[in-house]
XYZ file of N, CA, C and O in Angstrom:
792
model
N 12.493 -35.683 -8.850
C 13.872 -36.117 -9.004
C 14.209 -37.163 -7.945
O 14.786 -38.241 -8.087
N 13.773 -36.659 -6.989
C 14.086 -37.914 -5.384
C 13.635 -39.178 -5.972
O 14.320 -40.200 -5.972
N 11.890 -39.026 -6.717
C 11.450 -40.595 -6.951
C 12.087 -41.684 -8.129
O 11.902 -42.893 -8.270
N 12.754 -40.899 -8.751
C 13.744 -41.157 -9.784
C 14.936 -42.080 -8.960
O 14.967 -43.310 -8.906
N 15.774 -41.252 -8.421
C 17.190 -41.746 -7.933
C 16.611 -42.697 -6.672
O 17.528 -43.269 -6.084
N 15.566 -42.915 -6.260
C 15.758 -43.870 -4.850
C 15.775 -45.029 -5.694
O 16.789 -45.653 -5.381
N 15.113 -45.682 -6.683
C 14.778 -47.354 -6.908
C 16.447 -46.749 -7.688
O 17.303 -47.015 -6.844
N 16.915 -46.285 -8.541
C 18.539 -46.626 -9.150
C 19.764 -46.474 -7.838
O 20.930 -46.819 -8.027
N 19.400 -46.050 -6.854
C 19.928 -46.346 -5.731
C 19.818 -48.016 -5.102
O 20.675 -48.608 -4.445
N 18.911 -48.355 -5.404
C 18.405 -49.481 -4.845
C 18.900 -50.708 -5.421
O 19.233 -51.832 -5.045
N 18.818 -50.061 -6.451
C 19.876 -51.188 -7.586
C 20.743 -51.577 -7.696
O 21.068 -52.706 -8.064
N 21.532 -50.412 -7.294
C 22.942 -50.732 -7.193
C 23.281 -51.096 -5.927
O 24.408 -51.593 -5.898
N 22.590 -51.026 -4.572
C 23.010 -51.665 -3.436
C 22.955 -52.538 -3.762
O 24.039 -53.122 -3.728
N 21.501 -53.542 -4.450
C 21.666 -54.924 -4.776
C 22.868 -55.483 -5.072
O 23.613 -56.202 -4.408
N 22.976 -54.830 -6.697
C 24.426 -55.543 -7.006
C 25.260 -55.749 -6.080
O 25.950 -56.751 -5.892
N 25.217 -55.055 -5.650
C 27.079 -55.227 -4.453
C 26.322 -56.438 -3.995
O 26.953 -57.486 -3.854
N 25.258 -56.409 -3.790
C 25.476 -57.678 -2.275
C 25.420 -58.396 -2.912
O 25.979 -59.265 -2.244
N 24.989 -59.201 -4.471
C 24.815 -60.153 -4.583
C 26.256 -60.547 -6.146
O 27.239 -59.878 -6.466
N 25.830 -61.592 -6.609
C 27.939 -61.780 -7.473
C 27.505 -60.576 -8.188
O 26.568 -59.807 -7.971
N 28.768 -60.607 -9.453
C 29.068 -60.292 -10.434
C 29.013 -60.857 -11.509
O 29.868 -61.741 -11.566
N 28.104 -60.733 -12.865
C 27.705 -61.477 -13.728
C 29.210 -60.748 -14.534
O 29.606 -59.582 -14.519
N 29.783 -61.959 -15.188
C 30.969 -61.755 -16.327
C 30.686 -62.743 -17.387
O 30.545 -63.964 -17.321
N 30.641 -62.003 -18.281
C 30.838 -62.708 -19.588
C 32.021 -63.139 -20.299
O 32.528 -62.349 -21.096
N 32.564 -64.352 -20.112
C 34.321 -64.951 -20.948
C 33.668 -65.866 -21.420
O 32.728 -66.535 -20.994
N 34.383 -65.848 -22.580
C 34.185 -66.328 -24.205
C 33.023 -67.393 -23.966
O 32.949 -68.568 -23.607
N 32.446 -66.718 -24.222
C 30.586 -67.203 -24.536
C 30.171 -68.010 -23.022
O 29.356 -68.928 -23.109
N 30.570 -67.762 -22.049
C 30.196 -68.258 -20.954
C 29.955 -66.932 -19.899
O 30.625 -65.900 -19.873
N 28.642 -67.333 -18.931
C 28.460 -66.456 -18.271
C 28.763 -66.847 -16.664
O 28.146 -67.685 -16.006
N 29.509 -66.289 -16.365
C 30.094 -66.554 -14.638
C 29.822 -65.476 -13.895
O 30.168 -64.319 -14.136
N 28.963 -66.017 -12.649
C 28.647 -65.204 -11.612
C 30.002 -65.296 -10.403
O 30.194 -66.364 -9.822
N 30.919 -64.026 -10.103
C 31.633 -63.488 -9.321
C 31.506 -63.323 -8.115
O 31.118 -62.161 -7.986
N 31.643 -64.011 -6.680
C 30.591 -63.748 -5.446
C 32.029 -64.035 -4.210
O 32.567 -65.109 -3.940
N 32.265 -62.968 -3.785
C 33.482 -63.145 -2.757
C 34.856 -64.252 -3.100
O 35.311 -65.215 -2.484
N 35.280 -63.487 -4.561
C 36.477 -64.465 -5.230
C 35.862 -65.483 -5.562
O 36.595 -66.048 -6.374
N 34.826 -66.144 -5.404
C 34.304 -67.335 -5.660
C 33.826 -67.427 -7.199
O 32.877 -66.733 -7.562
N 34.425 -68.208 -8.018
C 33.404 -67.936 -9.654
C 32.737 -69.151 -9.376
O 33.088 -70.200 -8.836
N 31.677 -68.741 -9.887
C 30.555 -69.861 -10.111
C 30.139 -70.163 -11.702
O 30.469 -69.296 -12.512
N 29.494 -71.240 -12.153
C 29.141 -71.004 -13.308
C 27.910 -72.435 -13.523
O 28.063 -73.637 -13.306
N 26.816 -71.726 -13.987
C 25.902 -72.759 -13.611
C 25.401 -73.059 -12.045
O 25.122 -74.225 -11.768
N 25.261 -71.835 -10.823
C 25.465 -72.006 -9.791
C 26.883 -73.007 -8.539
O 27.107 -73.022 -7.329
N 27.442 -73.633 -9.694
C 28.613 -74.827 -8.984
C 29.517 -73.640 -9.206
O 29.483 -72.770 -10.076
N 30.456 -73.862 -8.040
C 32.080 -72.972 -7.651
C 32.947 -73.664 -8.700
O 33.066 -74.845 -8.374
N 33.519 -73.425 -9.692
C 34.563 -73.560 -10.360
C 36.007 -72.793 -10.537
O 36.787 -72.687 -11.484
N 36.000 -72.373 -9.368
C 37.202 -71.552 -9.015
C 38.419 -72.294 -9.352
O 39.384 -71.820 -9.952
N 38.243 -74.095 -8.704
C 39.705 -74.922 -8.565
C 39.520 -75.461 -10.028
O 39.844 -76.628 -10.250
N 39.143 -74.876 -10.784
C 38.951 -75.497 -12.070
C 39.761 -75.149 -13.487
O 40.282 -75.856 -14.350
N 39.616 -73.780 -13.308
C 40.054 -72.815 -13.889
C 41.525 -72.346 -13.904
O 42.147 -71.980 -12.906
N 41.850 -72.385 -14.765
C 43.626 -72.268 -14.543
C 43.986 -70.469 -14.229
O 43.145 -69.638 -14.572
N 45.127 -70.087 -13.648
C 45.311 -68.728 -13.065
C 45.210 -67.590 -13.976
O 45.103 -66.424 -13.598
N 45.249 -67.983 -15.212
C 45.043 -67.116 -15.920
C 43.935 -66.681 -16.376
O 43.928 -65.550 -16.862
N 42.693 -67.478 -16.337
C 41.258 -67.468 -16.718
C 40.578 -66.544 -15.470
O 39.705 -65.684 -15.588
N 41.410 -67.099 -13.964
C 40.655 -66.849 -12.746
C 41.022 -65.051 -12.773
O 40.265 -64.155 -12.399
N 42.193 -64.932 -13.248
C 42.790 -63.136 -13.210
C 41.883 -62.697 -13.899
O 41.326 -61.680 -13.486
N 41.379 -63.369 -15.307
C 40.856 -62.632 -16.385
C 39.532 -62.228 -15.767
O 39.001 -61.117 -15.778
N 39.012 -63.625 -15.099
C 37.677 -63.120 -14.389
C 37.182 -62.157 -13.660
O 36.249 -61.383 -13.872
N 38.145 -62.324 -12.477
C 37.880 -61.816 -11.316
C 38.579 -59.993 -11.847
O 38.253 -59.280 -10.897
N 39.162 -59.301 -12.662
C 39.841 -58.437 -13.121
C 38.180 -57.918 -14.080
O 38.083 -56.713 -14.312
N 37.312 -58.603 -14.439
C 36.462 -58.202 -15.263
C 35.471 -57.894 -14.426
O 34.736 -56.978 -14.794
N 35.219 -58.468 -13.274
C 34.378 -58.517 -11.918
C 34.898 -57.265 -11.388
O 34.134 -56.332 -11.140
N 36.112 -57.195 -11.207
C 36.396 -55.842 -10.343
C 36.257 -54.493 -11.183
O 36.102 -53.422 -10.597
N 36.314 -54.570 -12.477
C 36.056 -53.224 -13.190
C 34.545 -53.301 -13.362
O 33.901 -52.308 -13.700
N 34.002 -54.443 -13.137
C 32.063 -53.884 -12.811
C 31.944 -53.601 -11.639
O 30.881 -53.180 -11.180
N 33.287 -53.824 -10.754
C 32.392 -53.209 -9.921
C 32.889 -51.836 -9.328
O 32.321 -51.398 -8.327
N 33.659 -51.320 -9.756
C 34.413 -50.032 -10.100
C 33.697 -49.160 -10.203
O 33.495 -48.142 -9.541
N 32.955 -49.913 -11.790
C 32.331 -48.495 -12.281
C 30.736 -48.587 -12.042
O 29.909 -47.894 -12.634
N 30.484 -49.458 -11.177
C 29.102 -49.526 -10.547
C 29.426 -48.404 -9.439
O 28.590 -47.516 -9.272
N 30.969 -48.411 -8.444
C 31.137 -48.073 -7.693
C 30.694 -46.155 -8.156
O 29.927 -45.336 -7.650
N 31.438 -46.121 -9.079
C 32.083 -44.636 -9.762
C 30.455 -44.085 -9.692
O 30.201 -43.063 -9.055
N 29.398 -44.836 -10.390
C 28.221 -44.629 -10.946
C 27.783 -44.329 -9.116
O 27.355 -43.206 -8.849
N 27.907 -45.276 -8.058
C 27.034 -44.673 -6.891
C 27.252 -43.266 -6.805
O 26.526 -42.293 -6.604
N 28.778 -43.491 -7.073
C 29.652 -42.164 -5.920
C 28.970 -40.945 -7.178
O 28.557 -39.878 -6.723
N 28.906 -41.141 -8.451
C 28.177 -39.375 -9.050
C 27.205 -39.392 -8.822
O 26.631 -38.307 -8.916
N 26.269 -40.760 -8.322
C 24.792 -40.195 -7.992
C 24.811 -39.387 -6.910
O 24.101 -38.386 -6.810
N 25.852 -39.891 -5.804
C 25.596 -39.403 -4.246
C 26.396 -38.129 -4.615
O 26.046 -37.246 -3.831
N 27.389 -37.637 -5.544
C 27.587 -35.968 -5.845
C 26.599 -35.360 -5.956
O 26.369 -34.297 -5.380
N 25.259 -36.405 -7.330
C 24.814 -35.222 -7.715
C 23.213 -35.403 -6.544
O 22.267 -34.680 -6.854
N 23.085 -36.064 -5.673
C 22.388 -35.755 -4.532
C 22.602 -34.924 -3.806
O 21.594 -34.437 -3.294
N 23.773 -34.414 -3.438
C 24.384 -33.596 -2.879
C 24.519 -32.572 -3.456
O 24.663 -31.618 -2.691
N 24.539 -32.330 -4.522
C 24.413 -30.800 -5.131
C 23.253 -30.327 -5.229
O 22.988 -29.125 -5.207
N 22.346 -31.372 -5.362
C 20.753 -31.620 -5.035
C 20.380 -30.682 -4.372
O 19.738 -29.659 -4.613
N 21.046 -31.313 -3.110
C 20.565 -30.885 -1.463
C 21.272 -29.295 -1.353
O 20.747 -28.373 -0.729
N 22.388 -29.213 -1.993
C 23.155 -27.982 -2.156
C 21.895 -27.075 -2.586
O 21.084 -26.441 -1.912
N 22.008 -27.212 -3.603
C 20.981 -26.385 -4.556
C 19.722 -25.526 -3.974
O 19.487 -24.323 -3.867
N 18.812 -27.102 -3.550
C 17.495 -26.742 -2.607
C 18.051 -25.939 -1.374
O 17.280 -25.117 -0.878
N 19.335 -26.089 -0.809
C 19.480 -25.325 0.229
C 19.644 -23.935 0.366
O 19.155 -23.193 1.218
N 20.744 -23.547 -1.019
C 20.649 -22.171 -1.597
C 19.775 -21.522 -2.232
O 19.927 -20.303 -2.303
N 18.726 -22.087 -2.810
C 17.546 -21.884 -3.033
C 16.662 -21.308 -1.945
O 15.971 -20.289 -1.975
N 16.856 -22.261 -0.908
C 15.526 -21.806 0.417
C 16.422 -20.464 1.057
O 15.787 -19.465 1.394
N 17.526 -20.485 1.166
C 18.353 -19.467 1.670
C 18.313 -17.972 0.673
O 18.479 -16.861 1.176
N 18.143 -18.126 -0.334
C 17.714 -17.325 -1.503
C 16.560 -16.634 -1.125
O 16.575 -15.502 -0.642
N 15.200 -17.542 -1.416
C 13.848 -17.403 -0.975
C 13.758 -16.364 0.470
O 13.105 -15.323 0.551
N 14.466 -16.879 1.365
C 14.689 -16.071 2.748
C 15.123 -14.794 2.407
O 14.609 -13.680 2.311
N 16.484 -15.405 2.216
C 16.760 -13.245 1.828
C 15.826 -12.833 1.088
O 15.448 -11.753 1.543
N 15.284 -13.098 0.242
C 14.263 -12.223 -0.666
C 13.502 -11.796 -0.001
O 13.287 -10.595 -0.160
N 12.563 -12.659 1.269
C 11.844 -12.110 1.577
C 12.200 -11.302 3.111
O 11.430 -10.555 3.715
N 13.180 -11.579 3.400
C 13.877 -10.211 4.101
C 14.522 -8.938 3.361
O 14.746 -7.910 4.002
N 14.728 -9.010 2.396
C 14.873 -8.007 1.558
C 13.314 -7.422 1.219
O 13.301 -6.192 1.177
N 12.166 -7.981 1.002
C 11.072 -6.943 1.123
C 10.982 -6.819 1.949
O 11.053 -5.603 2.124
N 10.800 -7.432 3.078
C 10.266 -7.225 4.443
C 10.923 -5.793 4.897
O 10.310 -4.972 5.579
N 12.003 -5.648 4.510
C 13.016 -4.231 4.486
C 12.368 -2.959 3.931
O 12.181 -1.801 4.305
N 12.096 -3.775 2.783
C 11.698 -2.497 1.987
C 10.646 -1.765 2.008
O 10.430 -0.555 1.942
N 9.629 -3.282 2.175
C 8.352 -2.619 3.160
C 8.455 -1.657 4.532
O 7.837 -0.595 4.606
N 9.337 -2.173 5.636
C 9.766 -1.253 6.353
C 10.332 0.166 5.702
O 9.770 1.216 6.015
N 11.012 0.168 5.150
C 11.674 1.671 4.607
C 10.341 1.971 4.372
O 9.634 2.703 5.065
N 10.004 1.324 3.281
C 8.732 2.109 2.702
C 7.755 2.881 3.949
O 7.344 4.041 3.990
N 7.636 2.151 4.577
C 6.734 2.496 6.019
C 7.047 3.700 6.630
O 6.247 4.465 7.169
N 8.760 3.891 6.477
C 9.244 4.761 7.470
C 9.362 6.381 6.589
O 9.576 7.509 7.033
N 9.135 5.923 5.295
C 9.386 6.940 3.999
C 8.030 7.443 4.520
O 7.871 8.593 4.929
N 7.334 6.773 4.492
C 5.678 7.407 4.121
C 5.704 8.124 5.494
O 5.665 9.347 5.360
N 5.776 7.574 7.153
C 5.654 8.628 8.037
C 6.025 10.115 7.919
O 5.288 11.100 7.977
N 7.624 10.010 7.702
C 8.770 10.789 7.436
C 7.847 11.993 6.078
O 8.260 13.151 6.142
N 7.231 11.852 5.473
C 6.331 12.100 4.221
C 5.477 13.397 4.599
O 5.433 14.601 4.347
N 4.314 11.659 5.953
C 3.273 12.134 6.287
C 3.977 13.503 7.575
O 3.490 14.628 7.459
N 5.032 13.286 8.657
C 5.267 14.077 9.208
C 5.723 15.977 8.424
O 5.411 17.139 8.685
N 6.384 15.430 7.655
C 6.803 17.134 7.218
C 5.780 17.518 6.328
O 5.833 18.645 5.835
N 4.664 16.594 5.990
C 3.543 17.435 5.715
C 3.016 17.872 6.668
O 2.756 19.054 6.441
N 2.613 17.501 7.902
C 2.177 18.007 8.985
C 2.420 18.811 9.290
O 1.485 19.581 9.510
N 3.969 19.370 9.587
C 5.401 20.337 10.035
C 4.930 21.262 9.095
O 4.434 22.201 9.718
N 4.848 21.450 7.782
C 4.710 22.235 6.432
C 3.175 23.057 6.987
O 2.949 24.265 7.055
N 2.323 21.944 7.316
C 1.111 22.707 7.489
C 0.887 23.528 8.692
O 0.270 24.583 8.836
N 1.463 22.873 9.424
C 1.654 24.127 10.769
C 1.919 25.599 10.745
O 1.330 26.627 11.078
N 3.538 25.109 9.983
C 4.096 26.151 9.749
C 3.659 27.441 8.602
O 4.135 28.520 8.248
N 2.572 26.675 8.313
C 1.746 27.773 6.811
C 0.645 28.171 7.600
O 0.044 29.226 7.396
N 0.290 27.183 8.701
C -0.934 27.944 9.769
C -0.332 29.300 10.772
O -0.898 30.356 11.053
N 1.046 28.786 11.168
C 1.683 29.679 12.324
C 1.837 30.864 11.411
O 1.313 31.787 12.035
N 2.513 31.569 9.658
C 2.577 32.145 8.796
C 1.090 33.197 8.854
O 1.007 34.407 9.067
N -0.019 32.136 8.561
C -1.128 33.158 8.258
C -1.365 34.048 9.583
O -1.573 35.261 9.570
N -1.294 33.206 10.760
C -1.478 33.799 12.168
C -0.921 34.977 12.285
O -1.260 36.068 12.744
N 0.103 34.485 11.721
C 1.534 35.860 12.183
C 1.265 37.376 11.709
O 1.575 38.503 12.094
N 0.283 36.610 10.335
C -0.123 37.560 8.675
C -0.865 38.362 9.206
O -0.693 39.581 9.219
N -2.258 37.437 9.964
C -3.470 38.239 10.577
C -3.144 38.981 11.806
O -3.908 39.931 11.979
N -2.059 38.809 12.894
C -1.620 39.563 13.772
C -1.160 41.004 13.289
O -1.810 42.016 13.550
N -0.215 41.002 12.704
C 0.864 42.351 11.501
C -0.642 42.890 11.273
O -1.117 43.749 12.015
N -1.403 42.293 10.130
C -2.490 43.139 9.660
C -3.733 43.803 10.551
O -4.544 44.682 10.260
N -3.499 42.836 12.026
C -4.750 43.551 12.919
C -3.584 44.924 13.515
O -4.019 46.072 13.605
N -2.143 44.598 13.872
C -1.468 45.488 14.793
C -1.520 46.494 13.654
O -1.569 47.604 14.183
N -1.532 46.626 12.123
C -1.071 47.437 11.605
C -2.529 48.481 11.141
O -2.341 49.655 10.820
N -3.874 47.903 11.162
C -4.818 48.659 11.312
C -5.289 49.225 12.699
O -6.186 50.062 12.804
N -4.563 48.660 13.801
C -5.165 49.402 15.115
C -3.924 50.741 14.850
O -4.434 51.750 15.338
N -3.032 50.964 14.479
C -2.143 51.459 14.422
C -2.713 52.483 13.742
O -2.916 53.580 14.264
N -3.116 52.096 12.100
C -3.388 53.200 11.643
C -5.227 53.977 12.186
O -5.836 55.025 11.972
N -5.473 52.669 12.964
C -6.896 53.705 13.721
C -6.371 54.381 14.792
O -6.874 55.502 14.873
N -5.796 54.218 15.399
C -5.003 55.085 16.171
C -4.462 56.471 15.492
O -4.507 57.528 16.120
N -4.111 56.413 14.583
C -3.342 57.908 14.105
C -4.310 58.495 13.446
O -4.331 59.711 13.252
N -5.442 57.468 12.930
C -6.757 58.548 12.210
C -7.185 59.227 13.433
O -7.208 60.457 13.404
N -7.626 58.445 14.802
C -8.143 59.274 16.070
C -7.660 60.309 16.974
O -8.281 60.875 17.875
N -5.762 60.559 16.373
C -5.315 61.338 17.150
C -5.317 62.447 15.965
O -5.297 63.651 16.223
N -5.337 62.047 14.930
C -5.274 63.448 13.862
C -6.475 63.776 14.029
O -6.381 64.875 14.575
N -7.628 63.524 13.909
C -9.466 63.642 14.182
C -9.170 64.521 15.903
O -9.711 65.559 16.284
N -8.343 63.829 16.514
C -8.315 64.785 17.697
C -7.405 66.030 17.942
O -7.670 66.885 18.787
N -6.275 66.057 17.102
C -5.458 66.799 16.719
C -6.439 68.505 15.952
O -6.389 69.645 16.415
N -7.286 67.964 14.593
C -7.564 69.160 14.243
C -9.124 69.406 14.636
O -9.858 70.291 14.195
N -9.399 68.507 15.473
C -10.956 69.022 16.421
C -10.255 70.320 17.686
O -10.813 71.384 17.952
N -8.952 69.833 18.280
C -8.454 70.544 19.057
C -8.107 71.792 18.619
O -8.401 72.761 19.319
N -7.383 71.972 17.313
C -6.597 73.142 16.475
C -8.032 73.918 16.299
O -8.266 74.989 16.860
N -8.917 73.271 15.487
C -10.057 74.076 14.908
C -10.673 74.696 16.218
O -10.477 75.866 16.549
N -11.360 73.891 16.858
C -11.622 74.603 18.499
C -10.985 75.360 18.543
O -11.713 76.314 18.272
N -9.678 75.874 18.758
C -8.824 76.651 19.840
C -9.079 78.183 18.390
O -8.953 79.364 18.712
N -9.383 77.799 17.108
C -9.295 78.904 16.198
C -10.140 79.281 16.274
O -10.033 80.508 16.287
N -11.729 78.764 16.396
C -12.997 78.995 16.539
C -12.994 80.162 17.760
O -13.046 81.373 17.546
N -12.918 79.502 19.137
C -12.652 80.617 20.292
C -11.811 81.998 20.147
O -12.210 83.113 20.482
N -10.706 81.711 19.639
C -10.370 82.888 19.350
C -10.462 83.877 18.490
O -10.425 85.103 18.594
N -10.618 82.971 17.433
C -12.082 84.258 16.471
C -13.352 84.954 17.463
O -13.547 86.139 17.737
N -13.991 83.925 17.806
C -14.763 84.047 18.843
C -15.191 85.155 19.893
O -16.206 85.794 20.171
N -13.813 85.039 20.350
C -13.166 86.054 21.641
C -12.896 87.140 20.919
O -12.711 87.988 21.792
N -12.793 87.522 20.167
C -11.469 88.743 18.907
C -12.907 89.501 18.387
O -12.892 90.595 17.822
N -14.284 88.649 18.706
C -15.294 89.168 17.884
C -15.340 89.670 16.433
O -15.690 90.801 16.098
N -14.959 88.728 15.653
C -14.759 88.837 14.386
C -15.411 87.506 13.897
O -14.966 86.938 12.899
N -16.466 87.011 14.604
C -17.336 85.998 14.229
C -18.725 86.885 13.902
O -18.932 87.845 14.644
N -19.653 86.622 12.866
C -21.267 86.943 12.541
C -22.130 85.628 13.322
O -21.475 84.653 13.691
N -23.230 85.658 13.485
C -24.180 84.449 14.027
C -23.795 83.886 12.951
O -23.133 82.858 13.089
N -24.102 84.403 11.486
C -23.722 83.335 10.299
C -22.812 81.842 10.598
O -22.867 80.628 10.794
N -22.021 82.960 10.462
C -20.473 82.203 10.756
C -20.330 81.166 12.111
O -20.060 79.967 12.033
N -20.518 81.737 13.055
C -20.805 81.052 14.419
C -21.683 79.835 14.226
O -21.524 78.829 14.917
N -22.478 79.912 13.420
C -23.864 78.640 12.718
C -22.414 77.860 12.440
O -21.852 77.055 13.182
N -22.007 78.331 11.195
C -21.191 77.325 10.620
C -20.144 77.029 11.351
O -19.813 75.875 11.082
N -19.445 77.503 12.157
C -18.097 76.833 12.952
C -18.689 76.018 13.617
O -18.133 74.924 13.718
N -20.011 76.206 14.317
C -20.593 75.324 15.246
C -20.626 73.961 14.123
O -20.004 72.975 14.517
N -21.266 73.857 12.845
C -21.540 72.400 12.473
C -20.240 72.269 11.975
O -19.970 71.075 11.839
N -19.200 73.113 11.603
C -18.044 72.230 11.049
C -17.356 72.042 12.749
O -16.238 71.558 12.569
N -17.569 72.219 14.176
C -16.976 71.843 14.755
C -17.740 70.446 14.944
O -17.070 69.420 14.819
N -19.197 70.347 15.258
C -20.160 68.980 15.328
C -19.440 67.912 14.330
O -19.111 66.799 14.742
N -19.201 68.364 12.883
C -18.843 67.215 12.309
C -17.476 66.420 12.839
O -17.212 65.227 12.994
N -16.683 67.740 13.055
C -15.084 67.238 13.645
C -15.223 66.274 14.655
O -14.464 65.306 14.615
N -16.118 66.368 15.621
C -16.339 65.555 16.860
C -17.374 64.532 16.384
O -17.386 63.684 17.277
N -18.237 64.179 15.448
C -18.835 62.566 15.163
C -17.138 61.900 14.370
O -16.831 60.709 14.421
N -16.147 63.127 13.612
C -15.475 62.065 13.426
C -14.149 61.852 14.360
O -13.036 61.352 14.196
N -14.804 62.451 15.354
C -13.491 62.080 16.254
C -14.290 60.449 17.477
O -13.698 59.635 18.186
N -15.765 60.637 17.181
C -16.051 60.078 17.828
C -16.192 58.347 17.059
O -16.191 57.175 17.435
N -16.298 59.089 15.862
C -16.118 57.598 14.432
C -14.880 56.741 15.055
O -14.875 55.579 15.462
N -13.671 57.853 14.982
C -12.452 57.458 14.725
C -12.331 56.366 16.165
O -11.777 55.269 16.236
N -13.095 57.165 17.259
C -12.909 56.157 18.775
C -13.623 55.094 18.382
O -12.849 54.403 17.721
N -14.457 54.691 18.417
C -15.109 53.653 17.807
C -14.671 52.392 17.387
O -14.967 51.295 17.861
N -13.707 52.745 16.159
C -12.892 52.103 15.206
C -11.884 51.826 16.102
O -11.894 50.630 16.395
N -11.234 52.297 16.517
C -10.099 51.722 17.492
C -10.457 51.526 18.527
O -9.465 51.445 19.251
N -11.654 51.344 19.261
C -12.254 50.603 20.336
C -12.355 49.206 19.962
O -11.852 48.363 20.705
N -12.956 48.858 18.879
C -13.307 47.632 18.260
C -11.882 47.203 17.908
O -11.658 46.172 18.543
N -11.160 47.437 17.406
C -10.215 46.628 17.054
C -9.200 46.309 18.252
O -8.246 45.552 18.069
């Protein structure tokens, strides 16, 4: 568009500087600072006042609308320049408007990647908590198997002796209290075991 409007720019500076070609009744007169010429010779004092109005009145509306014709080129240069300017100003925000969005985006995805992190902790700190409860809650119950294992090793003992003592035991019998007391004590000694380890 620029290489367009510079030479019709150029053109029309000419004109100005140089006459005004007018055409009256089949004659062509060049217009040059009030001066009419015709055939290059000044015939200004020649011409009676009414010919010279007609002239110079036909000269000034060429050059009017030569004038009119610069002044919409230099509008529409200027809307030109308008244009390309809101354009590049356009282009800018746009690409500050991604540049944004890329940022958000950036800050979305941390924000994302963080409470997945937070999430996974907190499902690690959960199982921890899970496997703590489930170790406290089997030492617990090895604990009450070893005091009941010690509870009726103690009861059975103390019934054994006093059968014992009362002599109302046979060797038979005495055989057998002896291994049902042996078993009471491997499982009292099971039961220590089990709650040693844990």
């Amino acid at each position: 568009m620029k290489s367009i409007l510079l030479p019709f720019f150029l053109l029309i500076a000419l004109s100005f500087s140089y006459a005004q070609e007018v055409n009256v009744d089949n004659q062509i007169y060049e217009v040059k600072n009030k001066k009419i010429l015709l055939n290059g010779e000044n015939v200004s004092e020649t011409l009676n006042e009414e010919q010279k109005e007609r002239i110079l009145n036909l000269a000034k509306d060429k050059r009017d609308v030569l004038k009119q014709e610069e002044k919409a080129l230099k509008d529409a240069k200027k809307r030109e320049q308008q244009e390309e300017k809101y354009a590049k100003q356009r282009e800018k925000q746009a690409k500050q408007e991604a540049k944004e969005l890329k940022a958000q985006e950036r800050e979305r995805k941390a924000a994302e990647k963080e409470r997945k992190r937070a999430e996974k902790e907190r499902k690690q700190a959960e199982k921890e908590r899970n496997r703590a409860e489930k170790a406290i809650a089997k030492k617990e119950k090895a604990q009450k198997a070893l005091e009941k294992a010690n509870d009726k090793l103690d009861k059975e003992t103390k019934k054994y002796q006093k059968l014992k003592s009362k002599g109302k035991l046979s060797p038979n019998d005495i055989e057998k209290w002896e291994d049902k007391l042996e078993k009471l004590r491997d499982n009292v000694a099971k039961a220590q075991q089990k709650a040693n380890r844990l």
